[in-house]
Short mmCIF file of C-alpha atoms in Angstrom, two decimals:
data_model
loop_
_atom_site.label_atom_id
_atom_site.label_comp_id
_atom_site.label_asym_id
_atom_site.label_seq_id
_atom_site.Cartn_x
_atom_site.Cartn_y
_atom_site.Cartn_z
CA GLN A 1 5.25 6.57 109.52
CA VAL A 2 6.10 9.74 108.52
CA GLN A 3 8.52 11.90 110.65
CA LEU A 4 9.58 15.42 110.59
CA VAL A 5 12.58 16.49 112.70
CA GLN A 6 13.53 20.15 112.57
CA SER A 7 16.46 21.40 113.43
CA GLY A 8 17.29 23.04 117.29
CA ALA A 9 16.75 26.29 118.76
CA GLU A 10 18.41 29.69 117.36
CA VAL A 11 19.14 32.76 119.55
CA LYS A 12 20.25 35.38 117.10
CA LYS A 13 20.64 39.51 117.42
CA PRO A 14 18.07 41.75 115.50
CA GLY A 15 19.02 42.28 111.95
CA ALA A 16 20.62 38.48 111.09
CA SER A 17 19.25 35.48 109.78
CA VAL A 18 18.20 32.14 110.69
CA LYS A 19 18.18 29.12 108.70
CA VAL A 20 16.04 26.23 110.20
CA SER A 21 15.74 22.88 108.67
CA CYS A 22 13.45 19.61 108.50
CA LYS A 23 14.18 16.21 107.54
CA VAL A 24 11.64 14.02 105.87
CA SER A 25 11.54 10.40 106.59
CA GLY A 26 8.98 7.67 106.34
CA ASP A 27 8.00 8.39 103.06
CA THR A 28 8.53 10.00 99.37
CA PHE A 29 9.84 14.03 100.10
CA THR A 30 8.95 15.04 96.96
CA GLY A 31 5.23 13.25 97.01
CA ASN A 32 3.84 16.46 98.72
CA TYR A 33 4.17 20.35 99.66
CA MET A 34 6.23 21.67 102.41
CA HIS A 35 4.83 24.44 104.54
CA TRP A 36 6.35 26.36 106.84
CA VAL A 37 4.43 28.01 110.13
CA ARG A 38 5.13 30.05 112.99
CA GLN A 39 3.88 30.49 115.86
CA ALA A 40 4.96 33.59 118.18
CA PRO A 41 4.32 32.94 122.21
CA GLY A 42 0.72 32.95 123.34
CA GLN A 43 -0.22 33.24 119.49
CA GLY A 44 -2.08 31.11 116.88
CA PRO A 45 -0.19 29.71 114.27
CA GLU A 46 0.62 31.89 111.32
CA TRP A 47 1.22 30.35 107.45
CA MET A 48 4.67 31.91 106.02
CA GLY A 49 4.45 29.94 102.83
CA ARG A 50 5.07 26.63 101.04
CA ILE A 51 7.52 24.67 98.96
CA ASN A 52 7.03 22.05 96.25
CA PRO A 53 10.18 19.63 96.90
CA ASN A 54 9.78 18.11 93.35
CA THR A 55 10.39 21.38 91.64
CA GLY A 56 11.48 23.86 93.89
CA GLY A 57 8.44 26.25 93.53
CA THR A 58 7.55 28.27 95.89
CA ASN A 59 4.68 30.64 97.35
CA TYR A 60 5.35 33.04 100.25
CA ALA A 61 2.94 35.17 102.37
CA GLN A 62 3.07 38.53 101.21
CA LYS A 63 4.06 39.41 104.80
CA PHE A 64 7.14 37.58 104.46
CA GLU A 65 7.89 38.22 100.82
CA GLY A 66 11.68 39.49 100.11
CA ARG A 67 12.41 38.35 104.02
CA VAL A 68 12.04 34.41 103.34
CA THR A 69 13.52 31.85 101.02
CA MET A 70 11.92 28.78 101.33
CA THR A 71 14.63 25.67 99.80
CA ARG A 72 15.19 21.94 99.75
CA ASP A 73 17.82 19.31 99.12
CA THR A 74 16.04 16.08 97.50
CA SER A 75 19.29 14.16 98.04
CA THR A 76 18.95 14.34 101.96
CA SER A 77 14.87 14.62 102.14
CA THR A 78 15.56 18.10 103.89
CA ALA A 79 13.75 21.47 103.55
CA TYR A 80 14.88 24.63 104.75
CA MET A 81 13.36 28.33 105.39
CA GLU A 82 15.65 31.20 105.72
CA LEU A 83 14.27 34.23 108.01
CA SER A 84 16.60 37.84 107.24
CA THR A 85 16.75 40.74 108.59
CA LEU A 86 15.06 39.28 111.88
CA ARG A 87 13.07 41.75 114.55
CA PRO A 88 12.53 40.43 117.65
CA ASP A 89 8.69 40.04 117.15
CA ASP A 90 9.95 37.45 114.87
CA THR A 91 10.47 35.38 118.33
CA ALA A 92 8.86 31.85 117.60
CA VAL A 93 8.50 28.68 116.93
CA TYR A 94 9.13 27.88 114.04
CA TYR A 95 7.08 24.48 112.42
CA CYS A 96 7.72 22.67 108.77
CA ALA A 97 4.32 21.00 108.01
CA ARG A 98 3.52 18.48 105.24
CA ASP A 99 0.35 19.17 102.94
CA ALA A 100 -2.08 16.25 103.09
CA ASP A 101 -2.77 13.94 100.37
CA GLU A 102 -6.06 15.53 100.30
CA GLY A 103 -4.60 18.79 100.17
CA GLY A 104 -6.15 21.75 101.98
CA CYS A 105 -4.43 20.91 105.55
CA PHE A 106 -1.54 19.66 107.00
CA ASP A 107 -1.29 16.04 108.20
CA PHE A 108 2.36 15.72 109.62
CA TRP A 109 4.17 18.11 111.44
CA GLY A 110 7.77 18.79 112.87
CA GLN A 111 8.63 19.22 116.81
CA GLY A 112 8.84 22.97 116.22
CA THR A 113 12.12 25.21 116.37
CA LEU A 114 12.01 27.89 118.89
CA VAL A 115 14.12 31.06 117.13
CA THR A 116 14.73 34.19 119.71
CA VAL A 117 16.01 37.45 118.87
CA SER A 118 17.14 39.69 121.27
CA SER A 119 20.14 42.34 121.58
CA GLN B 1 -5.29 38.86 105.52
CA SER B 2 -6.92 38.69 109.36
CA ALA B 3 -6.76 35.81 111.11
CA LEU B 4 -10.46 33.55 111.39
CA THR B 5 -12.59 34.57 114.63
CA GLN B 6 -13.18 31.80 117.82
CA PRO B 7 -13.92 31.99 120.87
CA ALA B 8 -10.94 32.35 123.50
CA SER B 9 -12.43 29.63 125.92
CA VAL B 10 -14.97 27.31 126.17
CA SER B 11 -15.65 24.74 128.94
CA GLY B 12 -17.79 21.65 129.78
CA SER B 13 -18.01 18.87 132.29
CA PRO B 14 -17.22 15.13 131.54
CA GLY B 15 -19.36 13.89 129.18
CA GLN B 16 -20.97 16.85 127.69
CA SER B 17 -20.67 17.80 124.41
CA ILE B 18 -19.13 21.29 123.45
CA SER B 19 -18.70 23.39 119.85
CA ILE B 20 -16.35 25.90 118.78
CA SER B 21 -16.99 28.00 116.28
CA CYS B 22 -14.70 29.39 113.55
CA THR B 23 -15.93 32.62 111.76
CA GLY B 24 -14.35 33.77 108.15
CA THR B 25 -15.88 35.81 105.48
CA SER B 26 -16.59 35.07 101.64
CA ARG B 27 -12.97 34.48 100.84
CA ASN B 28 -12.15 32.33 102.64
CA VAL B 29 -14.27 29.80 104.93
CA GLY B 30 -16.99 30.83 102.89
CA SER B 31 -15.51 30.28 99.40
CA TYR B 32 -13.88 26.31 99.98
CA ASN B 33 -14.35 23.40 102.16
CA LEU B 34 -10.67 23.71 102.91
CA VAL B 35 -11.28 24.44 106.46
CA SER B 36 -9.49 22.05 108.88
CA TRP B 37 -9.25 22.03 112.46
CA TYR B 38 -5.86 21.57 114.97
CA GLN B 39 -5.68 20.31 118.62
CA GLN B 40 -2.69 21.53 120.29
CA PHE B 41 -1.02 20.93 123.90
CA PRO B 42 1.80 23.16 125.72
CA GLY B 43 5.14 22.82 123.97
CA LYS B 44 3.60 20.43 121.23
CA ALA B 45 3.22 20.78 117.38
CA PRO B 46 -0.99 20.72 116.26
CA LYS B 47 -2.40 17.92 115.23
CA LEU B 48 -4.65 17.65 112.59
CA MET B 49 -8.16 16.91 113.88
CA ILE B 50 -10.62 17.73 111.06
CA TYR B 51 -10.11 18.39 107.64
CA GLU B 52 -12.19 19.37 104.26
CA ALA B 53 -14.67 21.02 107.12
CA THR B 54 -16.17 17.35 108.01
CA LYS B 55 -13.65 14.57 107.72
CA ARG B 56 -11.70 13.03 110.11
CA PRO B 57 -8.18 11.26 109.48
CA SER B 58 -7.66 7.50 110.07
CA GLY B 59 -6.63 7.57 114.05
CA VAL B 60 -8.76 10.23 115.63
CA SER B 61 -12.00 9.47 117.82
CA SER B 62 -15.47 9.78 116.34
CA ARG B 63 -16.04 12.10 119.10
CA PHE B 64 -14.90 14.94 116.99
CA SER B 65 -17.04 16.24 114.31
CA GLY B 66 -16.90 19.01 111.96
CA SER B 67 -19.36 21.14 110.14
CA LYS B 68 -19.55 24.40 107.95
CA SER B 69 -22.63 27.11 106.98
CA GLY B 70 -21.95 29.86 105.05
CA ASN B 71 -18.69 31.83 106.71
CA THR B 72 -18.64 29.66 109.89
CA ALA B 73 -17.34 26.22 110.41
CA SER B 74 -18.06 24.63 113.80
CA LEU B 75 -15.99 21.65 115.61
CA THR B 76 -17.67 19.66 117.76
CA ILE B 77 -16.46 17.23 120.97
CA SER B 78 -18.71 14.78 122.22
CA GLY B 79 -18.58 12.81 125.42
CA LEU B 80 -15.89 15.40 126.83
CA GLN B 81 -13.08 13.76 128.07
CA ALA B 82 -10.13 15.07 130.35
CA GLU B 83 -7.47 14.18 127.92
CA ASP B 84 -9.69 16.82 125.33
CA GLU B 85 -8.32 19.50 127.44
CA ALA B 86 -6.19 21.63 124.80
CA GLU B 87 -6.10 24.51 122.60
CA TYR B 88 -7.99 24.39 119.12
CA TYR B 89 -7.46 26.23 116.34
CA CYS B 90 -9.35 26.38 112.91
CA CYS B 91 -7.39 27.01 109.39
CA ALA B 92 -9.38 27.69 106.07
CA TYR B 93 -8.00 28.28 102.19
CA ALA B 94 -8.08 31.76 101.33
CA GLY B 95 -7.20 31.39 97.65
CA SER B 96 -4.39 31.13 95.25
CA LYS B 97 -2.83 34.48 96.64
CA THR B 98 -3.32 34.36 100.71
CA PHE B 99 -3.06 30.80 100.76
CA TYR B 100 -4.42 29.74 104.68
CA VAL B 101 -4.96 31.50 107.35
CA PHE B 102 -5.14 29.89 111.05
CA GLY B 103 -7.78 31.17 113.84
CA THR B 104 -7.21 32.70 116.87
CA GLY B 105 -7.59 29.92 119.11
CA THR B 106 -9.91 28.07 121.43
CA LYS B 107 -8.68 26.89 125.01
CA VAL B 108 -11.10 23.94 125.87
CA THR B 109 -11.24 23.32 129.73
CA VAL B 110 -12.92 19.90 131.32
CA LEU B 111 -14.26 21.35 134.26
#
């Protein structure tokens, strides 16, 4: 069974950066795109971007261009999402989610990482 | 791009059928069959319930079904059960610039 295990909760000050990890087990890490989705308190999910674990190629939502960097380490089957210049409205649960074989949806999700931005 | 529009809440009695709409535009829902639906319980990650507008992943109850017409997709839950009480979100592919847009979410209450 595919499992995505994320790093723990973070508390950051405005202007800082945060890096969240997502370790994949149970399947070939390089076989599917990995997406990052965030969900602010009481809000719907928001797609942030995706990385091709095979090539390292990325696509980012326009809203996060210049502030987000997605990387991966194939030796440890781990994807990373770094968000910089944090603001209080970046407070959210951040999820990694695997692209389904069929495409167009996300079939396996990490447990989520709460990032709190507060002075 | 703006979120897809869903009703804030839908309720029904056990055994009834309910439907949740998801309204987008010709740039997302109307252009591609890549609409998916997710069930989410408080404090948990979303779970895929429907993909490609009408298909059900292995392990998802046949009580859940999806449809799409024009710019609107719908999720129907038949034979409503207490365990179906959750938040439901739609998601649509919106092309290679925007990629994905989610819905505003619908709280399903079982009376």
